[in-house]
């Protein structure tokens, strides 16, 4: 009985997270799953079937996340930074805004960092611990600090699964 009560509490907590996340973001198109502490901004726009297992969005820039997105734990996306070229040191009060776009069917491993101004292409996979500072091509698998292309998905298989509607 105690196990059922604990499971019920976990489910209720997730539903509460999802409720507040939907209130916080700029827009969403459908199903959202939250499995870990997630902090998004009003400038975040979500596709359908997105899954967060722990994500923080820092900054005031726009973040667009496509359909069938999945994140590991402790991911960070930075959409703006301080202006170090201004009239004060180490930086002034202004922010340099840099949009981030994440395509459909993207998977981020745990502890991924994505800097502003980056587009992560459709079907890309970003390995755990990667620091992404430049665009990631469609279906690329990247990793490291800074992130580099390691290989690519089997694009024929990817397209076949996509056409068959086999999404996680």
Coordinates of N, CA and C in Angstrom, one line a residue:
X1 N 0.8 -1.2 0.0 CA 0.0 0.0 0.0 C 0.9 1.3 0.0
X2 N 1.9 1.3 0.8 CA 2.8 2.4 0.9 C 3.5 2.7 -0.5
X3 N 3.8 1.6 -1.2 CA 4.4 1.7 -2.5 C 3.4 2.4 -3.5
X4 N 2.2 2.1 -3.4 CA 1.2 2.7 -4.3 C 1.0 4.2 -4.0
X5 N 1.1 4.5 -2.7 CA 0.9 5.9 -2.3 C 2.1 6.7 -2.8
X6 N 3.3 6.1 -2.7 CA 4.5 6.8 -3.2 C 4.5 7.0 -4.7
X7 N 4.0 6.0 -5.4 CA 3.9 6.1 -6.9 C 2.9 7.2 -7.2
X8 N 1.8 7.2 -6.5 CA 0.7 8.2 -6.8 C 1.3 9.6 -6.5
X9 N 2.1 9.8 -5.5 CA 2.7 11.1 -5.2 C 3.6 11.5 -6.3
X10 N 4.4 10.6 -6.9 CA 5.3 10.9 -8.0 C 4.5 11.4 -9.2
X11 N 3.4 10.7 -9.5 CA 2.6 11.0 -10.7 C 1.9 12.4 -10.4
X12 N 1.4 12.7 -9.3 CA 0.8 14.0 -9.0 C 1.9 15.1 -9.1
X13 N 3.1 14.9 -8.6 CA 4.2 15.9 -8.7 C 4.5 16.2 -10.1
X14 N 4.5 15.2 -11.0 CA 4.8 15.4 -12.4 C 3.7 16.2 -13.1
X15 N 2.5 15.9 -12.7 CA 1.3 16.6 -13.3 C 1.4 18.1 -12.9
X16 N 1.8 18.3 -11.6 CA 1.9 19.7 -11.2 C 3.0 20.4 -11.9
X17 N 4.2 19.8 -12.1 CA 5.3 20.4 -12.9 C 4.8 20.7 -14.3
X18 N 4.1 19.8 -14.9 CA 3.6 20.0 -16.3 C 2.7 21.2 -16.3
X19 N 1.8 21.3 -15.4 CA 0.8 22.4 -15.3 C 1.5 23.7 -15.2
X20 N 2.5 23.9 -14.3 CA 3.2 25.1 -14.2 C 4.1 25.4 -15.4
X21 N 4.7 24.4 -15.9 CA 5.5 24.6 -17.1 C 4.7 25.1 -18.3
X22 N 3.5 24.6 -18.5 CA 2.7 25.1 -19.6 C 2.3 26.6 -19.3
X23 N 2.1 27.0 -18.1 CA 1.8 28.4 -17.8 C 3.0 29.3 -18.0
X24 N 4.2 28.7 -17.9 CA 5.4 29.5 -17.9 C 5.9 29.8 -19.3
X25 N 5.7 28.8 -20.3 CA 6.3 29.0 -21.6 C 5.5 29.9 -22.5
X26 N 6.1 30.3 -23.6 CA 5.4 31.2 -24.5 C 4.3 30.4 -25.4
X27 N 4.5 29.1 -25.5 CA 3.6 28.3 -26.3 C 4.0 26.9 -26.4
X28 N 3.0 26.0 -26.6 CA 3.3 24.6 -26.8 C 2.2 24.0 -27.7
X29 N 2.6 22.9 -28.4 CA 1.7 22.3 -29.4 C 1.0 21.1 -28.9
X30 N 1.4 20.5 -27.8 CA 0.8 19.2 -27.4 C 1.4 18.6 -26.2
X31 N 1.6 17.3 -26.2 CA 2.0 16.5 -25.1 C 3.3 16.9 -24.6
X32 N 3.4 17.1 -23.2 CA 4.7 17.4 -22.5 C 4.9 16.4 -21.4
X33 N 6.1 15.9 -21.3 CA 6.5 15.1 -20.1 C 7.6 15.8 -19.4
X34 N 7.5 15.8 -18.0 CA 8.5 16.4 -17.2 C 8.9 15.3 -16.2
X35 N 10.1 14.8 -16.2 CA 10.6 13.8 -15.3 C 11.6 14.3 -14.4
X36 N 12.0 15.5 -14.4 CA 13.0 16.1 -13.5 C 12.9 17.6 -13.5
X37 N 13.5 18.3 -12.6 CA 13.5 19.7 -12.4 C 13.7 20.4 -13.7
X38 N 12.8 21.2 -14.2 CA 12.9 21.9 -15.4 C 12.4 23.3 -15.3
X39 N 13.3 24.2 -15.8 CA 13.0 25.7 -15.7 C 13.1 26.3 -17.1
X40 N 11.9 26.6 -17.7 CA 11.9 27.2 -19.0 C 11.4 28.7 -18.8
X41 N 11.5 29.5 -19.9 CA 11.1 30.9 -19.9 C 9.9 31.2 -20.7
X42 N 9.4 32.4 -20.6 CA 8.3 32.8 -21.5 C 8.6 32.9 -22.9
X43 N 9.9 32.9 -23.2 CA 10.4 32.9 -24.6 C 10.7 31.5 -25.2
X44 N 10.2 30.5 -24.5 CA 10.3 29.1 -24.9 C 9.1 28.7 -25.6
X45 N 9.2 28.1 -26.8 CA 8.1 27.6 -27.6 C 8.3 26.1 -27.9
X46 N 7.4 25.3 -27.5 CA 7.5 23.8 -27.6 C 6.7 23.2 -28.6
X47 N 7.2 22.2 -29.3 CA 6.4 21.3 -30.2 C 5.6 20.3 -29.5
X48 N 5.2 19.3 -30.2 CA 4.4 18.2 -29.6 C 5.3 17.1 -29.1
X49 N 4.9 16.4 -28.0 CA 5.6 15.2 -27.5 C 7.0 15.6 -27.1
X50 N 7.2 16.5 -26.2 CA 8.5 16.9 -25.7 C 8.7 16.3 -24.3
X51 N 9.9 15.9 -24.0 CA 10.2 15.3 -22.8 C 11.4 15.9 -22.1
X52 N 11.2 16.4 -20.9 CA 12.3 17.0 -20.1 C 12.6 16.2 -18.9
X53 N 13.8 15.8 -18.7 CA 14.3 15.1 -17.5 C 15.2 15.9 -16.7
X54 N 15.1 17.2 -16.9 CA 15.9 18.2 -16.2 C 16.6 19.2 -17.1
X55 N 16.0 20.3 -17.2 CA 16.5 21.3 -18.2 C 16.4 22.7 -17.6
X56 N 17.4 23.5 -17.8 CA 17.3 24.9 -17.4 C 17.6 25.8 -18.6
X57 N 16.7 26.8 -18.9 CA 16.9 27.7 -19.9 C 17.3 29.0 -19.2
X58 N 18.5 29.6 -19.5 CA 19.0 30.8 -18.9 C 19.0 31.8 -20.0
X59 N 18.5 33.0 -19.8 CA 18.6 34.1 -20.7 C 17.3 34.6 -21.2
X60 N 17.3 35.7 -22.0 CA 16.0 36.3 -22.4 C 15.7 36.1 -23.9
X61 N 16.6 35.3 -24.5 CA 16.3 35.0 -26.0 C 15.3 34.0 -26.2
X62 N 14.9 33.8 -27.5 CA 13.9 32.8 -27.9 C 14.5 31.5 -28.0
X63 N 13.8 30.5 -27.5 CA 14.1 29.0 -27.7 C 12.9 28.4 -28.3
X64 N 13.2 27.7 -29.5 CA 12.2 26.9 -30.1 C 12.6 25.5 -30.1
X65 N 11.7 24.6 -29.6 CA 12.0 23.2 -29.6 C 11.0 22.4 -30.4
X66 N 11.4 21.6 -31.3 CA 10.5 20.9 -32.2 C 9.8 19.7 -31.6
X67 N 9.1 19.0 -32.4 CA 8.4 17.8 -31.9 C 9.3 16.6 -31.6
X68 N 8.8 15.8 -30.7 CA 9.5 14.5 -30.3 C 10.9 14.8 -29.7
X69 N 11.0 15.8 -28.9 CA 12.3 16.2 -28.3 C 12.4 15.4 -27.0
X70 N 13.7 15.0 -26.7 CA 14.0 14.4 -25.4 C 15.3 14.9 -24.8
X71 N 15.2 15.2 -23.5 CA 16.5 15.7 -22.9 C 16.8 14.7 -21.7
X72 N 18.1 14.6 -21.5 CA 18.6 13.9 -20.3 C 18.5 14.9 -19.2
X73 N 19.2 14.5 -18.1 CA 19.2 15.3 -16.9 C 20.2 16.5 -16.9
X74 N 19.9 17.5 -16.2 CA 20.8 18.6 -16.0 C 21.3 19.3 -17.3
X75 N 20.4 19.5 -18.2 CA 20.8 20.2 -19.5 C 20.6 21.7 -19.3
X76 N 21.4 22.5 -20.0 CA 21.4 24.0 -19.9 C 21.4 24.6 -21.3
X77 N 20.5 25.5 -21.6 CA 20.5 26.2 -22.8 C 20.6 27.7 -22.4
X78 N 21.5 28.4 -23.0 CA 21.8 29.8 -22.7 C 21.4 30.6 -23.9
X79 N 20.4 31.5 -23.8 CA 19.9 32.3 -24.9 C 20.3 33.7 -24.9
X80 N 21.1 34.2 -24.0 CA 21.6 35.5 -24.0 C 22.8 35.6 -23.1
X81 N 23.7 36.6 -23.3 CA 24.8 36.8 -22.4 C 25.0 38.3 -22.2
X82 N 25.9 38.6 -21.3 CA 26.2 40.0 -21.0 C 27.1 40.6 -22.0
X83 N 27.0 41.9 -22.1 CA 27.7 42.7 -23.1 C 29.1 43.2 -22.4
X84 N 30.1 42.5 -22.8 CA 31.4 42.9 -22.2 C 32.1 44.0 -23.1
X85 N 31.5 44.4 -24.2 CA 32.0 45.5 -25.0 C 31.4 46.8 -24.7
X86 N 30.6 46.9 -23.6 CA 29.9 48.1 -23.2 C 30.8 49.1 -22.5
X87 N 30.2 49.9 -21.7 CA 30.9 51.0 -21.0 C 31.3 50.7 -19.6
X88 N 31.1 49.4 -19.2 CA 31.5 49.0 -17.8 C 32.2 47.7 -17.9
X89 N 33.0 47.4 -16.9 CA 33.7 46.1 -16.8 C 33.2 45.4 -15.5
X90 N 33.1 44.1 -15.5 CA 33.4 43.2 -16.6 C 32.4 43.2 -17.7
X91 N 31.2 43.8 -17.5 CA 30.1 43.9 -18.5 C 29.1 44.9 -18.0
X92 N 28.3 45.4 -19.0 CA 27.3 46.4 -18.6 C 25.9 45.7 -18.4
X93 N 24.9 46.6 -18.4 CA 23.5 46.1 -18.0 C 22.8 45.5 -19.2
X94 N 23.3 45.7 -20.4 CA 22.6 45.1 -21.6 C 22.9 43.7 -21.8
X95 N 22.0 43.0 -22.5 CA 22.1 41.6 -22.8 C 22.2 41.4 -24.3
X96 N 23.0 40.5 -24.8 CA 23.2 40.1 -26.2 C 22.3 38.9 -26.3
X97 N 21.2 39.0 -27.1 CA 20.2 38.0 -27.2 C 20.6 37.1 -28.4
X98 N 20.6 35.8 -28.2 CA 20.9 34.9 -29.3 C 19.9 33.7 -29.2
X99 N 19.1 33.6 -30.3 CA 18.1 32.6 -30.4 C 18.7 31.2 -30.5
X100 N 18.0 30.2 -29.9 CA 18.4 28.8 -30.1 C 17.2 28.1 -30.7
X101 N 17.5 27.3 -31.7 CA 16.4 26.5 -32.4 C 16.9 25.0 -32.3
X102 N 15.9 24.2 -31.8 CA 16.2 22.7 -31.8 C 15.1 22.1 -32.7
X103 N 15.6 21.3 -33.7 CA 14.6 20.7 -34.6 C 13.8 19.5 -34.1
X104 N 13.0 18.9 -34.9 CA 12.2 17.8 -34.5 C 13.1 16.6 -34.3
X105 N 12.7 15.7 -33.4 CA 13.3 14.4 -33.1 C 14.8 14.5 -32.6
X106 N 15.0 15.5 -31.8 CA 16.4 15.7 -31.3 C 16.4 15.1 -29.9
X107 N 17.6 14.5 -29.6 CA 17.8 13.9 -28.3 C 19.1 14.5 -27.7
X108 N 19.0 15.1 -26.5 CA 20.1 15.6 -25.8 C 20.4 14.7 -24.6
X109 N 21.7 14.3 -24.5 CA 22.1 13.4 -23.4 C 22.1 14.3 -22.1
X110 N 22.5 13.7 -21.0 CA 22.6 14.4 -19.8 C 23.7 15.4 -19.8
X111 N 23.5 16.5 -19.1 CA 24.5 17.6 -18.8 C 25.0 18.2 -20.1
X112 N 24.1 18.4 -21.1 CA 24.5 19.1 -22.3 C 24.3 20.5 -22.1
X113 N 25.2 21.3 -22.7 CA 25.1 22.8 -22.7 C 25.0 23.3 -24.1
X114 N 24.1 24.1 -24.4 CA 23.9 24.7 -25.7 C 24.0 26.2 -25.6
X115 N 24.9 26.8 -26.3 CA 25.1 28.3 -26.2 C 24.1 29.0 -27.2
X116 N 23.9 30.3 -27.0 CA 23.0 31.0 -27.9 C 23.5 31.1 -29.3
X117 N 22.6 31.3 -30.2 CA 22.9 31.4 -31.6 C 23.0 30.1 -32.3
X118 N 22.7 29.0 -31.7 CA 22.9 27.7 -32.2 C 21.6 27.1 -32.8
X119 N 21.6 26.4 -33.9 CA 20.5 25.6 -34.4 C 21.0 24.1 -34.3
X120 N 20.2 23.3 -33.7 CA 20.4 21.8 -33.7 C 19.5 21.2 -34.6
X121 N 20.0 20.6 -35.7 CA 19.2 20.1 -36.8 C 18.3 18.9 -36.5
X122 N 17.3 18.7 -37.3 CA 16.4 17.6 -37.1 C 17.1 16.3 -37.0
X123 N 16.7 15.5 -36.0 CA 17.2 14.1 -35.9 C 18.5 14.0 -35.2
X124 N 19.1 15.2 -34.8 CA 20.4 15.2 -34.2 C 20.4 14.5 -32.8
X125 N 21.6 14.0 -32.4 CA 21.8 13.5 -31.1 C 23.0 14.2 -30.5
X126 N 22.9 14.7 -29.3 CA 24.0 15.4 -28.7 C 24.4 14.6 -27.5
X127 N 25.6 14.0 -27.5 CA 26.0 13.1 -26.4 C 26.1 13.8 -25.1
X128 N 26.0 13.0 -24.0 CA 26.1 13.5 -22.7 C 27.4 14.3 -22.4
X129 N 27.3 15.5 -21.7 CA 28.4 16.3 -21.4 C 28.9 17.2 -22.5
X130 N 28.3 17.2 -23.7 CA 28.7 18.0 -24.8 C 28.4 19.5 -24.5
X131 N 29.3 20.4 -25.1 CA 29.1 21.8 -25.0 C 29.0 22.2 -26.5
X132 N 27.8 22.6 -26.9 CA 27.5 22.9 -28.3 C 27.5 24.5 -28.5
X133 N 28.5 24.9 -29.3 CA 28.7 26.3 -29.5 C 28.5 26.7 -31.0
X134 N 28.2 25.7 -31.9 CA 27.9 26.0 -33.3 C 26.9 25.1 -33.8
X135 N 26.3 25.4 -34.9 CA 25.2 24.6 -35.5 C 25.5 23.1 -35.6
X136 N 24.5 22.3 -35.4 CA 24.6 20.9 -35.6 C 23.8 20.5 -36.8
X137 N 24.3 19.8 -37.8 CA 23.6 19.4 -39.0 C 22.5 18.4 -38.6
X138 N 21.5 18.3 -39.5 CA 20.5 17.3 -39.4 C 21.1 15.9 -39.3
X139 N 20.6 15.1 -38.4 CA 21.0 13.7 -38.2 C 22.4 13.5 -37.7
X140 N 23.1 14.5 -37.3 CA 24.5 14.4 -36.8 C 24.4 13.9 -35.4
X141 N 25.5 13.2 -35.0 CA 25.7 12.8 -33.7 C 27.0 13.5 -33.2
X142 N 26.8 14.4 -32.2 CA 28.0 15.2 -31.8 C 28.3 14.9 -30.3
X143 N 29.5 15.2 -30.0 CA 29.9 15.1 -28.6 C 31.2 15.8 -28.3
X144 N 31.5 16.0 -27.0 CA 32.8 16.6 -26.6 C 32.6 18.1 -26.3
X145 N 33.7 18.7 -25.9 CA 33.8 20.1 -25.5 C 35.0 20.7 -26.2
X146 N 34.8 21.5 -27.2 CA 33.5 21.8 -27.9 C 33.0 20.6 -28.7
X147 N 31.7 20.6 -28.9 CA 31.0 19.5 -29.6 C 31.5 19.4 -31.0
X148 N 31.9 18.2 -31.4 CA 32.3 17.9 -32.8 C 31.4 16.8 -33.3
X149 N 31.3 16.7 -34.7 CA 30.6 15.7 -35.3 C 31.4 14.4 -35.1
X150 N 30.7 13.3 -34.6 CA 31.3 12.0 -34.4 C 30.9 11.1 -35.6
X151 N 29.6 11.1 -35.9 CA 29.1 10.3 -37.0 C 27.7 10.9 -37.3
X152 N 27.0 10.2 -38.2 CA 25.6 10.5 -38.5 C 24.7 9.3 -38.3
X153 N 23.4 9.6 -38.1 CA 22.5 8.5 -38.1 C 22.4 7.8 -39.4
X154 N 21.8 6.6 -39.5 CA 21.5 6.0 -40.7 C 20.3 6.7 -41.2
X155 N 20.5 7.6 -42.2 CA 19.4 8.5 -42.7 C 18.3 7.8 -43.3
X156 N 18.5 6.7 -44.1 CA 17.5 5.9 -44.7 C 16.6 5.3 -43.6
X157 N 17.2 4.7 -42.6 CA 16.4 4.2 -41.5 C 15.6 5.3 -40.7
X158 N 16.3 6.4 -40.5 CA 15.6 7.5 -39.8 C 14.4 8.0 -40.6
X159 N 14.5 8.2 -41.9 CA 13.4 8.6 -42.7 C 12.3 7.6 -42.7
X160 N 12.6 6.3 -42.7 CA 11.6 5.2 -42.7 C 10.8 5.2 -41.4
X161 N 11.5 5.3 -40.3 CA 10.9 5.3 -39.0 C 10.0 6.6 -38.8
X162 N 10.5 7.7 -39.4 CA 9.7 8.9 -39.3 C 8.4 8.8 -40.1
X163 N 8.5 8.2 -41.3 CA 7.3 8.1 -42.2 C 6.3 7.1 -41.6
X164 N 6.8 6.1 -40.8 CA 6.0 5.1 -40.2 C 5.4 5.7 -38.9
X165 N 5.8 6.9 -38.5 CA 5.3 7.5 -37.3 C 5.7 6.8 -36.0
X166 N 6.9 6.3 -36.0 CA 7.4 5.6 -34.8 C 8.3 6.5 -34.0
X167 N 7.6 7.2 -33.1 CA 8.2 8.2 -32.2 C 8.1 7.8 -30.8
X168 N 9.1 8.1 -30.0 CA 9.1 7.8 -28.6 C 8.5 8.9 -27.8

